[in-house]
Short mmCIF file of C-alpha atoms in Angstrom, two decimals:
data_model
loop_
_atom_site.label_atom_id
_atom_site.label_comp_id
_atom_site.label_asym_id
_atom_site.label_seq_id
_atom_site.Cartn_x
_atom_site.Cartn_y
_atom_site.Cartn_z
CA UNK A 30 99.36 128.52 75.24
CA UNK A 31 102.24 130.32 76.58
CA UNK A 32 102.06 132.60 79.69
CA UNK A 33 104.13 136.20 79.37
CA UNK A 34 102.58 137.70 82.40
CA UNK A 35 101.67 136.80 85.57
CA UNK A 36 98.22 138.17 85.59
CA UNK A 37 95.90 136.07 83.21
CA UNK A 38 92.79 137.46 81.46
CA UNK A 39 89.58 135.06 81.57
CA UNK A 40 90.29 133.29 78.26
CA UNK A 41 93.69 132.17 79.43
CA UNK A 42 92.27 131.29 82.61
CA UNK A 43 89.35 129.17 81.30
CA UNK A 44 91.72 127.44 78.66
CA UNK A 45 94.10 126.47 81.41
CA UNK A 46 91.09 125.09 83.75
CA UNK A 47 90.01 123.22 80.76
CA UNK A 48 93.21 121.25 80.43
CA UNK A 49 93.58 120.45 83.97
CA UNK A 50 90.16 119.60 84.47
CA UNK A 51 90.18 117.06 81.37
CA UNK A 52 93.28 115.41 83.05
CA UNK A 53 91.97 115.12 86.01
CA UNK A 54 89.26 113.69 84.92
CA UNK A 55 91.36 111.39 82.74
CA UNK A 56 93.15 110.36 85.72
CA UNK A 57 90.39 109.50 87.75
CA UNK A 58 88.60 107.91 84.84
CA UNK A 59 91.21 105.85 84.17
CA UNK A 60 91.96 104.55 87.95
CA UNK A 61 90.30 101.17 87.16
CA UNK A 62 93.22 100.42 84.65
CA UNK A 63 96.02 101.86 86.71
CA UNK A 64 98.00 99.82 88.95
CA UNK A 65 98.16 100.79 92.83
CA UNK A 66 101.88 100.43 92.40
CA UNK A 67 104.21 100.76 89.63
CA UNK A 68 107.29 98.17 91.03
CA UNK A 69 110.03 99.05 88.39
CA UNK A 70 109.40 102.96 88.25
CA UNK A 71 112.27 104.29 90.22
CA UNK A 72 115.05 104.86 87.74
CA UNK A 73 115.69 108.09 86.32
CA UNK A 74 115.61 109.17 82.77
CA UNK A 75 116.25 111.66 80.00
CA UNK A 76 112.79 113.05 80.24
CA UNK A 77 113.32 113.92 83.87
CA UNK A 78 115.26 116.95 82.97
CA UNK A 79 112.26 118.80 82.38
CA UNK A 80 112.01 119.02 86.03
CA UNK A 81 114.59 121.53 86.28
CA UNK A 82 113.67 125.04 86.25
CA UNK A 83 115.17 127.22 83.72
CA UNK A 84 114.73 130.69 82.13
CA UNK A 85 112.06 129.12 79.32
CA UNK A 86 108.29 128.71 79.88
CA UNK A 87 106.10 125.84 78.66
CA UNK A 88 102.89 125.59 77.66
CA UNK A 89 100.27 123.58 79.57
CA UNK A 90 99.98 120.90 76.59
CA UNK A 91 103.53 119.93 77.34
CA UNK A 92 103.29 120.34 81.29
CA UNK A 93 100.42 117.84 81.71
CA UNK A 94 101.65 114.99 80.20
CA UNK A 95 104.89 114.88 81.62
CA UNK A 96 103.17 114.97 85.03
CA UNK A 97 101.12 112.22 83.95
CA UNK A 98 104.39 110.05 83.25
CA UNK A 99 106.55 111.37 85.43
CA UNK A 100 104.85 111.92 88.88
CA UNK A 101 101.62 110.52 88.58
CA UNK A 102 102.65 107.18 87.48
CA UNK A 103 105.89 106.21 89.61
CA UNK A 104 105.60 104.35 92.72
CA UNK A 105 102.52 104.10 95.13
CA UNK A 106 99.52 105.43 93.62
CA UNK A 107 97.44 106.65 96.90
CA UNK A 108 94.23 107.26 94.62
CA UNK A 109 94.12 103.40 93.86
CA UNK A 110 91.31 101.52 95.52
CA UNK A 111 94.00 98.69 95.83
CA UNK A 112 96.26 100.74 97.98
CA UNK A 113 96.13 98.54 101.33
CA UNK A 114 99.91 99.37 102.73
CA UNK A 115 100.31 101.76 105.54
CA UNK A 116 97.56 103.89 106.28
CA UNK A 117 96.03 104.94 103.14
CA UNK A 118 93.17 107.36 102.71
CA UNK A 119 92.14 108.00 99.11
CA UNK A 120 91.64 111.87 98.49
CA UNK A 121 88.03 112.99 98.06
CA UNK A 122 87.38 114.88 95.01
CA UNK A 123 85.58 117.64 96.83
CA UNK A 124 88.63 118.10 99.08
CA UNK A 125 90.66 119.11 95.83
CA UNK A 126 87.91 121.72 95.11
CA UNK A 127 87.91 123.37 98.61
CA UNK A 128 91.69 123.85 97.87
CA UNK A 129 91.34 125.28 95.06
CA UNK A 130 89.00 127.75 96.22
CA UNK A 131 91.31 128.35 99.23
CA UNK A 132 94.02 129.00 96.82
CA UNK A 133 92.19 131.04 94.08
CA UNK A 134 90.88 133.32 97.12
CA UNK A 135 94.02 133.34 98.69
CA UNK A 136 92.54 133.90 102.22
CA UNK A 137 94.71 134.02 105.16
CA UNK A 138 93.75 131.77 107.98
CA UNK A 139 95.98 132.72 110.39
CA UNK A 140 94.64 135.39 112.30
CA UNK A 141 90.57 136.60 112.75
CA UNK A 142 91.74 139.86 111.90
CA UNK A 143 92.33 139.03 108.30
CA UNK A 144 90.09 136.72 107.21
CA UNK A 145 87.21 136.18 109.97
CA UNK A 146 85.18 133.84 108.04
CA UNK A 147 88.18 131.66 107.66
CA UNK A 148 89.10 131.45 110.89
CA UNK A 149 85.21 130.64 111.93
CA UNK A 150 85.52 127.78 109.90
CA UNK A 151 88.43 126.24 110.91
CA UNK A 152 87.26 126.79 114.56
CA UNK A 153 83.81 125.06 113.71
CA UNK A 154 85.93 122.14 112.23
CA UNK A 155 87.91 121.68 115.76
CA UNK A 156 84.86 122.04 117.58
CA UNK A 157 83.12 119.53 116.03
CA UNK A 158 86.14 117.24 116.09
CA UNK A 159 86.69 117.98 119.80
CA UNK A 160 82.81 117.03 120.61
CA UNK A 161 83.30 114.07 118.13
CA UNK A 162 85.94 112.47 120.59
CA UNK A 163 84.12 113.40 123.74
CA UNK A 164 85.48 116.83 124.72
CA UNK A 165 83.48 119.53 126.57
CA UNK A 166 84.20 123.15 127.70
CA UNK A 167 86.94 125.10 127.10
CA UNK A 168 89.33 123.03 124.62
CA UNK A 169 90.98 124.14 121.43
CA UNK A 170 92.98 122.96 118.51
CA UNK A 171 94.52 123.14 115.37
CA UNK A 172 94.50 122.28 112.08
CA UNK A 173 97.99 121.06 111.00
CA UNK A 174 99.63 119.46 108.09
CA UNK A 175 99.39 115.93 109.44
CA UNK A 176 99.70 113.67 112.58
CA UNK A 177 103.47 114.70 113.09
CA UNK A 178 103.07 118.47 113.49
CA UNK A 179 100.05 117.65 115.60
CA UNK A 180 102.07 115.28 118.01
CA UNK A 181 104.61 118.02 117.93
CA UNK A 182 102.46 120.64 119.25
CA UNK A 183 100.73 118.17 121.81
CA UNK A 184 104.10 117.56 123.23
CA UNK A 185 105.08 121.17 123.76
CA UNK A 186 101.65 122.10 125.20
CA UNK A 187 102.34 119.32 127.75
CA UNK A 188 105.74 120.86 128.45
CA UNK A 189 104.38 124.19 128.83
CA UNK A 190 101.45 122.71 131.13
CA UNK A 191 103.76 120.74 133.23
CA UNK A 192 106.24 123.62 133.73
CA UNK A 193 109.28 121.46 133.00
CA UNK A 194 112.73 123.41 133.31
CA UNK A 195 115.76 122.12 131.72
CA UNK A 196 117.07 121.17 135.03
CA UNK A 197 114.05 118.67 135.49
CA UNK A 198 114.63 116.98 132.45
CA UNK A 199 117.07 114.08 133.61
CA UNK A 200 114.63 112.88 136.52
CA UNK A 201 111.52 113.39 134.06
CA UNK A 202 109.58 110.20 132.98
CA UNK A 203 107.87 109.44 129.66
CA UNK A 204 106.06 106.35 129.26
CA UNK A 205 105.64 104.88 125.60
CA UNK A 206 105.18 101.36 123.83
CA UNK A 207 107.04 99.54 121.13
CA UNK A 208 104.17 100.59 119.16
CA UNK A 209 104.60 104.50 119.51
CA UNK A 210 104.75 106.03 116.37
CA UNK A 211 108.42 107.33 115.50
CA UNK A 212 106.97 111.03 114.97
CA UNK A 213 106.44 111.15 118.81
CA UNK A 214 110.15 110.07 119.03
CA UNK A 215 111.01 112.96 116.83
CA UNK A 216 108.26 115.74 118.86
CA UNK A 217 110.25 114.59 122.18
CA UNK A 218 113.55 115.38 120.60
CA UNK A 219 112.34 118.73 118.67
CA UNK A 220 110.65 119.82 122.01
CA UNK A 221 113.94 119.42 124.03
CA UNK A 222 112.73 116.31 126.01
CA UNK A 223 115.34 113.84 124.70
CA UNK A 224 117.47 113.83 127.89
CA UNK A 225 113.95 112.43 129.72
CA UNK A 226 113.73 109.13 130.95
CA UNK A 227 111.71 106.76 128.16
CA UNK A 228 109.93 103.93 129.60
CA UNK A 229 108.74 101.17 127.35
CA UNK A 230 106.00 99.74 128.93
CA UNK A 231 104.94 95.94 127.89
CA UNK A 232 102.15 95.12 125.61
CA UNK A 233 99.39 92.14 126.00
CA UNK A 234 99.05 89.98 123.26
CA UNK A 235 97.05 92.10 121.07
CA UNK A 236 99.46 95.00 121.54
CA UNK A 237 97.93 97.20 123.95
CA UNK A 238 99.65 98.43 126.94
CA UNK A 239 99.16 96.53 129.95
CA UNK A 240 97.59 99.22 132.59
CA UNK A 241 99.71 97.29 135.43
CA UNK A 242 102.78 97.23 134.22
CA UNK A 243 102.46 101.07 133.52
CA UNK A 244 101.13 101.68 137.05
CA UNK A 245 103.86 99.63 138.40
CA UNK A 246 106.29 101.63 136.56
CA UNK A 247 105.16 104.63 137.70
CA UNK A 248 105.35 103.70 141.31
CA UNK A 249 108.68 102.51 141.04
CA UNK A 250 109.96 105.92 139.55
CA UNK A 251 108.30 107.77 142.53
CA UNK A 252 110.07 105.56 145.03
CA UNK A 253 113.35 106.61 142.92
CA UNK A 254 112.70 110.18 143.40
CA UNK A 255 111.77 110.72 139.95
CA UNK A 256 109.13 112.86 138.20
CA UNK A 257 106.44 111.11 135.79
CA UNK A 258 105.47 113.43 133.15
CA UNK A 259 103.73 111.87 130.51
CA UNK A 260 102.16 108.80 128.80
CA UNK A 261 101.48 108.10 125.17
CA UNK A 262 98.77 105.86 124.26
CA UNK A 263 97.19 104.62 120.79
CA UNK A 264 93.92 104.64 119.45
CA UNK A 265 94.55 102.66 116.57
CA UNK A 266 98.46 101.99 116.15
CA UNK A 267 99.98 102.13 112.59
CA UNK A 268 101.89 98.81 112.71
CA UNK A 269 98.48 96.52 113.76
CA UNK A 270 95.74 98.78 114.51
CA UNK A 271 95.52 98.29 118.23
CA UNK A 272 93.58 100.45 120.82
CA UNK A 273 95.31 100.92 124.59
CA UNK A 274 92.73 100.44 127.18
CA UNK A 275 92.10 104.28 127.05
CA UNK A 276 90.08 104.59 130.31
CA UNK A 277 92.66 102.39 132.48
CA UNK A 278 95.56 104.55 131.60
CA UNK A 279 93.24 107.54 132.20
CA UNK A 280 93.12 106.64 135.69
CA UNK A 281 96.65 105.67 136.07
CA UNK A 282 97.48 109.42 134.64
CA UNK A 283 94.64 111.17 136.72
CA UNK A 284 95.99 109.42 140.12
CA UNK A 285 99.89 110.42 139.20
CA UNK A 286 98.97 113.62 137.48
CA UNK A 287 100.47 112.35 134.16
CA UNK A 288 99.81 114.44 130.83
CA UNK A 289 98.00 111.99 129.20
CA UNK A 290 98.12 111.96 125.22
CA UNK A 291 96.33 109.74 122.61
CA UNK A 292 97.70 109.40 119.07
CA UNK A 293 94.76 108.60 117.12
CA UNK A 294 95.79 109.71 114.04
CA UNK A 295 94.55 106.47 112.23
CA UNK A 296 91.40 105.48 114.48
CA UNK A 297 90.13 108.83 115.76
CA UNK A 298 87.30 109.41 112.82
CA UNK A 299 85.92 105.63 113.70
CA UNK A 300 84.31 107.35 116.64
CA UNK A 301 81.56 108.09 113.74
CA UNK A 302 81.11 104.28 113.73
CA UNK A 303 79.20 102.40 117.29
CA UNK A 304 82.22 99.82 117.36
CA UNK A 305 84.95 102.58 117.16
CA UNK A 306 83.22 104.92 119.83
CA UNK A 307 83.07 101.61 121.92
CA UNK A 308 86.75 100.56 121.59
CA UNK A 309 88.01 104.19 121.84
CA UNK A 310 86.15 104.83 125.22
CA UNK A 311 87.86 107.02 127.50
CA UNK A 312 89.65 108.95 125.00
CA UNK A 313 87.60 112.08 126.02
CA UNK A 314 89.73 111.86 129.24
CA UNK A 315 92.85 112.63 127.26
CA UNK A 316 94.65 115.83 128.18
CA UNK A 317 95.59 115.73 124.05
CA UNK A 318 94.34 113.64 121.15
CA UNK A 319 95.65 114.31 117.77
CA UNK A 320 93.26 113.15 114.92
CA UNK A 321 94.43 112.92 110.74
CA UNK A 322 91.40 113.31 108.43
CA UNK A 323 93.56 112.64 105.52
CA UNK A 324 93.17 108.94 106.93
CA UNK A 325 89.44 108.40 108.56
CA UNK A 326 87.93 111.38 106.51
CA UNK A 327 89.58 110.43 102.99
CA UNK A 328 90.99 113.84 102.65
CA UNK A 329 94.01 114.73 100.33
CA UNK A 330 97.45 114.59 102.46
CA UNK A 331 98.52 117.13 104.66
CA UNK A 332 95.26 117.27 107.00
CA UNK A 333 95.80 116.95 110.79
CA UNK A 334 94.30 117.96 113.59
CA UNK A 335 95.54 118.50 117.00
CA UNK A 336 92.95 118.81 120.34
CA UNK A 337 94.09 120.16 123.59
CA UNK A 338 91.26 119.26 126.51
CA UNK A 339 92.43 122.88 128.09
CA UNK A 340 92.58 125.69 125.54
CA UNK A 341 94.46 127.87 128.05
CA UNK A 342 97.36 125.15 128.04
CA UNK A 343 97.42 125.23 124.26
CA UNK A 344 97.62 129.44 124.09
CA UNK A 345 100.09 129.68 126.78
CA UNK A 346 102.30 126.79 124.74
CA UNK A 347 102.16 128.97 121.65
CA UNK A 348 102.03 132.99 122.92
CA UNK A 349 103.48 135.61 120.85
CA UNK A 350 103.85 139.46 120.57
CA UNK A 351 104.94 141.14 117.55
CA UNK A 352 104.95 144.95 116.98
CA UNK A 353 103.98 144.75 113.28
CA UNK A 354 100.93 142.16 114.31
CA UNK A 355 99.54 145.20 116.81
CA UNK A 356 96.87 145.92 114.60
CA UNK A 357 95.22 142.24 114.27
CA UNK A 358 94.33 143.09 118.29
CA UNK A 359 91.63 145.63 116.85
CA UNK A 360 89.20 142.71 115.86
CA UNK A 361 89.46 139.45 117.94
CA UNK A 362 86.14 137.57 118.39
CA UNK A 363 87.39 134.36 118.31
CA UNK A 364 91.28 132.46 118.86
CA UNK A 365 93.07 132.77 116.00
CA UNK A 366 94.86 129.66 114.68
CA UNK A 367 97.97 131.56 114.91
CA UNK A 368 97.53 131.80 118.90
CA UNK A 369 97.39 128.02 118.97
CA UNK A 370 100.27 126.82 116.82
CA UNK A 371 103.76 127.39 116.16
CA UNK A 372 102.56 128.38 112.60
CA UNK A 373 101.87 132.18 111.12
CA UNK A 374 102.09 131.45 107.43
CA UNK A 375 99.96 128.62 106.81
CA UNK A 376 97.68 127.32 104.33
CA UNK A 377 93.68 127.86 104.83
CA UNK A 378 93.58 123.91 105.30
CA UNK A 379 89.88 124.30 106.52
CA UNK A 380 88.11 124.49 103.17
CA UNK A 381 89.32 121.15 101.68
CA UNK A 382 87.94 119.60 105.02
CA UNK A 383 84.81 121.60 105.11
CA UNK A 384 83.21 121.59 101.95
CA UNK A 385 83.11 117.83 101.73
CA UNK A 386 81.57 117.66 105.16
CA UNK A 387 78.67 120.28 103.83
CA UNK A 388 78.05 118.73 100.71
CA UNK A 389 77.91 115.46 101.76
CA UNK A 390 76.96 115.47 105.77
CA UNK A 391 78.27 112.97 107.89
CA UNK A 392 76.34 109.55 107.22
CA UNK A 393 78.39 108.55 104.03
CA UNK A 394 81.52 109.40 106.03
CA UNK A 395 80.27 106.73 108.70
CA UNK A 396 79.05 104.52 106.22
CA UNK A 397 82.54 104.14 104.66
CA UNK A 398 84.31 103.79 107.95
CA UNK A 399 82.08 100.91 108.56
CA UNK A 400 82.22 99.18 105.12
CA UNK A 401 86.19 99.42 105.85
CA UNK A 402 86.01 97.59 109.00
CA UNK A 403 83.68 94.91 107.82
CA UNK A 404 86.18 94.30 104.62
CA UNK A 405 89.32 94.03 107.23
CA UNK A 406 87.41 91.43 109.40
CA UNK A 407 86.27 89.55 106.08
CA UNK A 408 89.88 89.55 104.67
CA UNK A 409 90.84 88.06 108.56
CA UNK A 410 88.63 85.30 108.26
CA UNK A 411 89.31 84.40 104.70
CA UNK A 412 93.37 84.61 105.07
CA UNK A 413 92.92 82.83 108.42
CA UNK A 414 91.01 80.08 106.56
CA UNK A 415 93.68 79.76 103.93
CA UNK A 416 96.54 78.37 106.64
CA UNK A 417 98.05 81.77 107.35
CA UNK A 418 98.84 82.83 111.16
CA UNK A 419 96.95 85.96 111.69
CA UNK A 420 97.39 88.69 114.37
CA UNK A 421 94.50 90.35 116.76
CA UNK A 422 91.43 90.44 115.17
CA UNK A 423 90.93 93.79 113.59
CA UNK A 424 89.32 96.37 116.06
CA UNK A 425 89.47 99.01 113.49
CA UNK A 426 90.45 97.84 109.59
CA UNK A 427 94.01 96.36 110.03
CA UNK A 428 95.40 93.07 109.69
CA UNK A 429 98.68 91.54 110.34
CA UNK A 430 99.51 87.73 108.95
CA UNK A 431 101.90 85.66 107.77
CA UNK A 432 102.80 81.94 106.36
CA UNK A 433 104.80 79.14 108.18
CA UNK A 434 106.29 77.14 105.39
CA UNK A 435 107.21 73.41 106.50
CA UNK A 436 110.11 73.52 104.25
CA UNK A 437 111.38 77.50 104.05
CA UNK A 438 112.42 79.85 106.41
CA UNK A 439 109.19 82.31 107.28
CA UNK A 440 110.53 85.62 107.28
CA UNK A 441 112.11 85.16 103.43
CA UNK A 442 108.90 83.34 102.41
CA UNK A 443 106.80 86.20 103.81
CA UNK A 444 109.11 88.74 102.10
CA UNK A 445 109.11 86.97 99.08
CA UNK A 446 105.37 86.95 98.86
CA UNK A 447 105.22 90.88 99.71
CA UNK A 448 107.64 91.24 96.84
CA UNK A 449 105.32 89.17 94.26
CA UNK A 450 102.56 91.67 95.39
CA UNK A 451 104.39 94.65 94.70
CA UNK A 452 105.48 93.14 91.24
CA UNK A 453 102.12 92.41 89.82
CA UNK A 454 101.00 96.02 91.48
CA UNK A 455 97.25 95.86 91.10
CA UNK A 456 97.11 95.90 94.95
CA UNK A 457 99.58 97.27 97.16
CA UNK A 458 100.17 96.01 100.44
CA UNK A 459 102.85 96.81 103.47
CA UNK A 460 104.80 94.87 105.82
CA UNK A 461 106.32 95.23 109.34
CA UNK A 462 108.46 93.02 111.85
CA UNK A 463 107.13 92.06 115.14
CA UNK A 464 109.17 90.29 117.58
CA UNK A 465 111.88 90.01 114.86
CA UNK A 466 109.05 88.08 112.86
CA UNK A 467 108.45 89.56 109.35
CA UNK A 468 104.49 89.94 108.78
CA UNK A 469 102.18 90.93 105.92
CA UNK A 470 100.47 94.03 106.76
CA UNK A 471 96.91 94.85 105.12
CA UNK A 472 95.27 98.36 106.13
CA UNK A 473 91.90 99.03 104.26
CA UNK A 474 90.71 102.49 104.70
CA UNK A 475 90.61 104.20 100.82
CA UNK A 476 87.10 104.91 100.12
CA UNK A 477 87.68 103.52 96.58
CA UNK A 478 88.57 100.31 98.16
CA UNK A 479 85.77 97.37 97.91
CA UNK A 480 85.17 93.56 98.35
CA UNK A 481 86.73 93.34 95.04
CA UNK A 482 90.13 94.41 96.00
CA UNK A 483 89.99 92.15 98.92
CA UNK A 484 88.97 89.13 97.08
CA UNK A 485 91.72 90.19 94.24
CA UNK A 486 94.42 90.66 97.11
CA UNK A 487 93.42 87.00 98.02
CA UNK A 488 93.69 85.61 94.86
CA UNK A 489 97.34 86.86 94.50
CA UNK A 490 98.26 85.77 97.76
CA UNK A 491 96.54 82.13 96.79
CA UNK A 492 98.68 81.96 93.85
CA UNK A 493 102.01 82.47 95.72
CA UNK A 494 101.54 79.11 97.96
#
């Protein structure tokens, strides 16, 4: 079916829907037989000229097979239960339906005046997420495209709240660790804080901030006439899944009037579980927190949240005035996302999160997170019994491990195991380097990952020894 007008009729829409739904069903129904990773898929082929845009129009019957072969097959398959690398999520189907509804209606969720329902929906999600981590009172937040932008908003809010000026930066101190996510380094740079003094605080054997080291460094900096400004902690570091001692850090931040930011992009939604709530005790004391629903709530990529304990700080950091926006002040029952983030034009992200939560309720998400924690512990126990050196016991769902061969260089040997797993393709894991040592890394978070995928990985690893 060739389309010659941008306004399609009902028959054309139904035909397109039928083709797309059939493709999507074929993709999902075939996941069991698809690899998690296509190792030999990166070369460019003649068929790739179809990516180019020209004057010609093409029928959907030509487009979908191309997408299947050249977009949805090469590289890493994030929809696979065999995806155990980085921090997977999976992309639950109901979120796709939410995105469809949001795109078809094309509601503008930036300001309350344009779509009060869309703004109320997104504000309700912020309210739920804030209460989940223990915030009370007038907190605020924003649905972002992911943790990187959420971190950027948090850091810019911290700068505004602490009234930092350019002349102050060379004597201003930020406290991080080797486990701080690189998006925070970017955020510091983008917020004009690159001239600040960056202190890297020592970690304990479980890769967590040592509070005594942090406090001693802050005291030393004060004695030198410097201005401590910001401390960044993890609630689920990307490398190892470490959760810093948040209560102790909060006490230090309060004593020295530091802005306390917690990167909970990976770990935040484990607050739905009893164990997660226990290990993240103190997160509610942070001035800002970020979470990624495309991780712990299994939504598709492009789903982040920033939460600020005092909404006035967030509003002050993002305030704006524009003459052409004056009509939007006529109806202002609730704060608008455009007043609480850098974005004006934005995707109606709320629907992709709200719809699955309303359809399923909270219980299945909690049960799924509990399963992932159990699977990580199961893998940790099994791989340790196979003679591998392991990192910290998982408090969330990430395990690092390596083999120490008697007659071979360890880093090269473990890198060869990772390569063999990738070439096999049924399971995908990632690697990291800690203190100069190469580690294999398993992150269990896809909602499609179950015991059979873990057992398959263990069998593949055993075959490499």
